[in-house]
Structure formats: C-alpha cells, structure tokens
Amino acid sequence: MSVHDTARRLQRKLKNSDEYQNYLELRKKVMAKEGSKKMLLDYQNLMMEMQSKRMSGEELSEDDKERLQNLQNFIEINNNVKKYLEAEYALSKTIQDIQKIIFSDIEVGISEAELKSEQEESDLEAETE
C-alpha cells in the first residue's frame, strides 16, 4: 500500500470520526441561525484581526480587548456557538495529534543540533588557521 493510499484511508477515518461528525452537526446548527452565524463570523474576524496585529508587533488597544471580551461573553451565553468552538478546537487538536505522530520519527532537512555542530567545527578550524 502506498503512502498516498494510507493518507486517503486516514482521511476517510477522520471524516467518519465522532469528532468530525460532531463538528459538522454543530456547524450546521450555528450556520442555520442568522444571529449565531453572525456572532461566530464576528468572533473569527476579530480573532484574525488581533492575530494580525500581534504578528506585526502592534499592541492590542483597550478597545480591542473590550470588544473581544464582550464577544466572548455573548458566546458563553450562546450554547450553539460555544459548543461549535469547542468542537472545532477538539477537531484541530486531533489533527495536530495526528501530525505529531506522523512526523515524530521522520527527519527532514538538517537539524538544529547538526547546524550548531557544523558551526562549532567551522569556528574551531578558523581559530587554528
């Protein structure tokens, strides 16, 4: 069996998993209600905006923090959105765990230790010349 065939089998298993099925069911519920859908999209957009600010080194304003806190408070009240976000997190965690398993024993490229060792050897050679 090829690696690609194994990946397709894993994809089918994941697609049929309880985590994924629960995620799909909750997503459908949230997207069916306009208020829940808007709340989720606002939350995701705000999270992306804040992540972008952090990545560019920009500090989050008090207004940003307050907007996020208010939205999180509303999400706590809206059970469908809250459960959806929890299911999304659980699914993401499962995918991350699978990734860790797949790459745990695979070496690609040059490790940091090898690079450091090579640099130290180069430094020693430069000193003895």
PDB file of C-alpha atoms in Angstrom:
ATOM      1  CA  MET A   1       0.000   0.000   0.000  1.00  0.00           C
ATOM      2  CA  SER A   2       1.388   3.400  -0.975  1.00  0.00           C
ATOM      3  CA  VAL A   3       1.784   6.335   1.380  1.00  0.00           C
ATOM      4  CA  HIS A   4      -0.922   8.172  -0.578  1.00  0.00           C
ATOM      5  CA  ASP A   5      -3.353   5.278  -0.153  1.00  0.00           C
ATOM      6  CA  THR A   6      -2.663   5.259   3.582  1.00  0.00           C
ATOM      7  CA  ALA A   7      -3.253   9.026   3.722  1.00  0.00           C
ATOM      8  CA  ARG A   8      -6.587   8.595   1.922  1.00  0.00           C
ATOM      9  CA  ARG A   9      -7.596   5.870   4.390  1.00  0.00           C
ATOM     10  CA  LEU A  10      -6.671   8.172   7.287  1.00  0.00           C
ATOM     11  CA  GLN A  11      -8.671  10.989   5.685  1.00  0.00           C
ATOM     12  CA  ARG A  12     -11.752   8.725   5.435  1.00  0.00           C
ATOM     13  CA  LYS A  13     -11.301   7.616   9.063  1.00  0.00           C
ATOM     14  CA  LEU A  14     -11.067  11.234  10.196  1.00  0.00           C
ATOM     15  CA  LYS A  15     -14.088  12.182   8.108  1.00  0.00           C
ATOM     16  CA  ASN A  16     -16.104   9.409   9.780  1.00  0.00           C
ATOM     17  CA  SER A  17     -14.781  10.123  13.278  1.00  0.00           C
ATOM     18  CA  ASP A  18     -17.045  11.209  16.115  1.00  0.00           C
ATOM     19  CA  GLU A  19     -15.058  14.448  16.437  1.00  0.00           C
ATOM     20  CA  TYR A  20     -15.644  15.418  12.817  1.00  0.00           C
ATOM     21  CA  GLN A  21     -19.298  14.363  12.765  1.00  0.00           C
ATOM     22  CA  ASN A  22     -19.969  16.343  15.952  1.00  0.00           C
ATOM     23  CA  TYR A  23     -18.188  19.350  14.456  1.00  0.00           C
ATOM     24  CA  LEU A  24     -20.303  19.173  11.272  1.00  0.00           C
ATOM     25  CA  GLU A  25     -23.546  18.859  13.210  1.00  0.00           C
ATOM     26  CA  LEU A  26     -22.743  21.857  15.406  1.00  0.00           C
ATOM     27  CA  ARG A  27     -21.528  23.894  12.426  1.00  0.00           C
ATOM     28  CA  LYS A  28     -24.819  23.235  10.670  1.00  0.00           C
ATOM     29  CA  LYS A  29     -26.779  24.406  13.742  1.00  0.00           C
ATOM     30  CA  VAL A  30     -24.751  27.609  14.074  1.00  0.00           C
ATOM     31  CA  MET A  31     -24.934  28.471  10.396  1.00  0.00           C
ATOM     32  CA  ALA A  32     -28.706  27.880  10.304  1.00  0.00           C
ATOM     33  CA  LYS A  33     -29.376  30.704  12.770  1.00  0.00           C
ATOM     34  CA  GLU A  34     -28.506  34.154  11.472  1.00  0.00           C
ATOM     35  CA  GLY A  35     -27.662  35.567  14.916  1.00  0.00           C
ATOM     36  CA  SER A  36     -25.367  32.666  15.814  1.00  0.00           C
ATOM     37  CA  LYS A  37     -23.753  32.758  12.384  1.00  0.00           C
ATOM     38  CA  LYS A  38     -23.066  36.499  12.657  1.00  0.00           C
ATOM     39  CA  MET A  39     -21.663  36.083  16.169  1.00  0.00           C
ATOM     40  CA  LEU A  40     -19.306  33.315  15.037  1.00  0.00           C
ATOM     41  CA  LEU A  41     -18.126  35.217  11.970  1.00  0.00           C
ATOM     42  CA  ASP A  42     -17.611  38.405  14.005  1.00  0.00           C
ATOM     43  CA  TYR A  43     -15.588  36.405  16.547  1.00  0.00           C
ATOM     44  CA  GLN A  44     -13.437  34.742  13.888  1.00  0.00           C
ATOM     45  CA  ASN A  45     -12.832  38.039  12.083  1.00  0.00           C
ATOM     46  CA  LEU A  46     -11.901  39.755  15.336  1.00  0.00           C
ATOM     47  CA  MET A  47      -9.515  36.929  16.244  1.00  0.00           C
ATOM     48  CA  MET A  48      -7.815  37.160  12.831  1.00  0.00           C
ATOM     49  CA  GLU A  49      -7.561  40.939  13.138  1.00  0.00           C
ATOM     50  CA  MET A  50      -5.961  40.648  16.577  1.00  0.00           C
ATOM     51  CA  GLN A  51      -3.602  37.893  15.486  1.00  0.00           C
ATOM     52  CA  SER A  52      -2.518  40.039  12.559  1.00  0.00           C
ATOM     53  CA  LYS A  53      -1.833  42.960  14.914  1.00  0.00           C
ATOM     54  CA  ARG A  54       0.203  40.749  17.259  1.00  0.00           C
ATOM     55  CA  MET A  55       2.212  39.295  14.382  1.00  0.00           C
ATOM     56  CA  SER A  56       3.049  42.784  13.130  1.00  0.00           C
ATOM     57  CA  GLY A  57       4.189  43.737  16.622  1.00  0.00           C
ATOM     58  CA  GLU A  58       1.272  46.061  17.243  1.00  0.00           C
ATOM     59  CA  GLU A  59      -0.125  46.230  20.765  1.00  0.00           C
ATOM     60  CA  LEU A  60      -3.791  45.448  21.255  1.00  0.00           C
ATOM     61  CA  SER A  61      -5.744  48.515  22.273  1.00  0.00           C
ATOM     62  CA  GLU A  62      -8.068  48.566  25.255  1.00  0.00           C
ATOM     63  CA  ASP A  63     -10.924  48.871  22.761  1.00  0.00           C
ATOM     64  CA  ASP A  64      -9.785  45.657  21.021  1.00  0.00           C
ATOM     65  CA  LYS A  65      -9.569  43.824  24.329  1.00  0.00           C
ATOM     66  CA  GLU A  66     -13.001  45.092  25.362  1.00  0.00           C
ATOM     67  CA  ARG A  67     -14.573  44.073  22.027  1.00  0.00           C
ATOM     68  CA  LEU A  68     -13.109  40.597  22.388  1.00  0.00           C
ATOM     69  CA  GLN A  69     -14.264  40.256  25.994  1.00  0.00           C
ATOM     70  CA  ASN A  70     -17.793  41.365  25.098  1.00  0.00           C
ATOM     71  CA  LEU A  71     -17.971  38.910  22.224  1.00  0.00           C
ATOM     72  CA  GLN A  72     -16.636  36.092  24.410  1.00  0.00           C
ATOM     73  CA  ASN A  73     -19.314  36.896  26.999  1.00  0.00           C
ATOM     74  CA  PHE A  74     -22.032  36.610  24.340  1.00  0.00           C
ATOM     75  CA  ILE A  75     -20.528  33.327  23.117  1.00  0.00           C
ATOM     76  CA  GLU A  76     -20.695  31.920  26.661  1.00  0.00           C
ATOM     77  CA  ILE A  77     -24.430  32.635  26.604  1.00  0.00           C
ATOM     78  CA  ASN A  78     -24.992  31.209  23.102  1.00  0.00           C
ATOM     79  CA  ASN A  79     -24.693  27.479  23.698  1.00  0.00           C
ATOM     80  CA  ASN A  80     -24.586  26.522  19.997  1.00  0.00           C
ATOM     81  CA  VAL A  81     -21.663  28.827  19.196  1.00  0.00           C
ATOM     82  CA  LYS A  82     -19.846  27.811  22.373  1.00  0.00           C
ATOM     83  CA  LYS A  83     -20.243  24.095  21.602  1.00  0.00           C
ATOM     84  CA  TYR A  84     -19.221  24.684  17.989  1.00  0.00           C
ATOM     85  CA  LEU A  85     -15.993  26.422  19.033  1.00  0.00           C
ATOM     86  CA  GLU A  86     -15.262  23.604  21.497  1.00  0.00           C
ATOM     87  CA  ALA A  87     -15.859  21.008  18.750  1.00  0.00           C
ATOM     88  CA  GLU A  88     -13.656  22.970  16.344  1.00  0.00           C
ATOM     89  CA  TYR A  89     -10.897  23.018  18.961  1.00  0.00           C
ATOM     90  CA  ALA A  90     -11.266  19.262  19.626  1.00  0.00           C
ATOM     91  CA  LEU A  91     -11.048  18.520  15.895  1.00  0.00           C
ATOM     92  CA  SER A  92      -7.998  20.763  15.496  1.00  0.00           C
ATOM     93  CA  LYS A  93      -6.366  19.039  18.471  1.00  0.00           C
ATOM     94  CA  THR A  94      -6.991  15.624  16.899  1.00  0.00           C
ATOM     95  CA  ILE A  95      -5.428  16.787  13.623  1.00  0.00           C
ATOM     96  CA  GLN A  96      -2.416  18.221  15.491  1.00  0.00           C
ATOM     97  CA  ASP A  97      -2.003  14.937  17.369  1.00  0.00           C
ATOM     98  CA  ILE A  98      -2.055  13.024  14.068  1.00  0.00           C
ATOM     99  CA  GLN A  99       0.535  15.412  12.666  1.00  0.00           C
ATOM    100  CA  LYS A 100       2.794  14.863  15.685  1.00  0.00           C
ATOM    101  CA  ILE A 101       2.501  11.098  15.299  1.00  0.00           C
ATOM    102  CA  ILE A 102       3.277  11.215  11.565  1.00  0.00           C
ATOM    103  CA  PHE A 103       6.295  13.490  11.932  1.00  0.00           C
ATOM    104  CA  SER A 104       7.580  12.245  15.286  1.00  0.00           C
ATOM    105  CA  ASP A 105      10.156   9.897  13.835  1.00  0.00           C
ATOM    106  CA  ILE A 106      10.828  11.490  10.459  1.00  0.00           C
ATOM    107  CA  GLU A 107      13.895  13.583   9.814  1.00  0.00           C
ATOM    108  CA  VAL A 108      13.717  16.174   7.064  1.00  0.00           C
ATOM    109  CA  GLY A 109      16.435  18.717   6.456  1.00  0.00           C
ATOM    110  CA  ILE A 110      19.308  19.488   8.763  1.00  0.00           C
ATOM    111  CA  SER A 111      18.600  19.540  12.467  1.00  0.00           C
ATOM    112  CA  GLU A 112      19.468  22.479  14.682  1.00  0.00           C
ATOM    113  CA  ALA A 113      21.979  20.299  16.551  1.00  0.00           C
ATOM    114  CA  GLU A 114      23.744  19.396  13.285  1.00  0.00           C
ATOM    115  CA  LEU A 115      23.857  23.031  12.217  1.00  0.00           C
ATOM    116  CA  LYS A 116      25.273  24.052  15.593  1.00  0.00           C
ATOM    117  CA  SER A 117      27.857  21.263  15.480  1.00  0.00           C
ATOM    118  CA  GLU A 118      28.899  22.261  11.949  1.00  0.00           C
ATOM    119  CA  GLN A 119      29.204  25.919  13.004  1.00  0.00           C
ATOM    120  CA  GLU A 120      31.340  24.955  16.012  1.00  0.00           C
ATOM    121  CA  GLU A 121      33.630  22.905  13.749  1.00  0.00           C
ATOM    122  CA  SER A 122      33.944  25.844  11.359  1.00  0.00           C
ATOM    123  CA  ASP A 123      34.766  28.163  14.273  1.00  0.00           C
ATOM    124  CA  LEU A 124      37.468  25.768  15.534  1.00  0.00           C
ATOM    125  CA  GLU A 125      39.006  25.494  12.068  1.00  0.00           C
ATOM    126  CA  ALA A 126      39.050  29.280  11.763  1.00  0.00           C
ATOM    127  CA  GLU A 127      40.783  29.597  15.152  1.00  0.00           C
ATOM    128  CA  THR A 128      43.543  27.084  14.261  1.00  0.00           C
ATOM    129  CA  GLU A 129      44.378  28.722  10.962  1.00  0.00           C
TER     130      GLU A 129
END
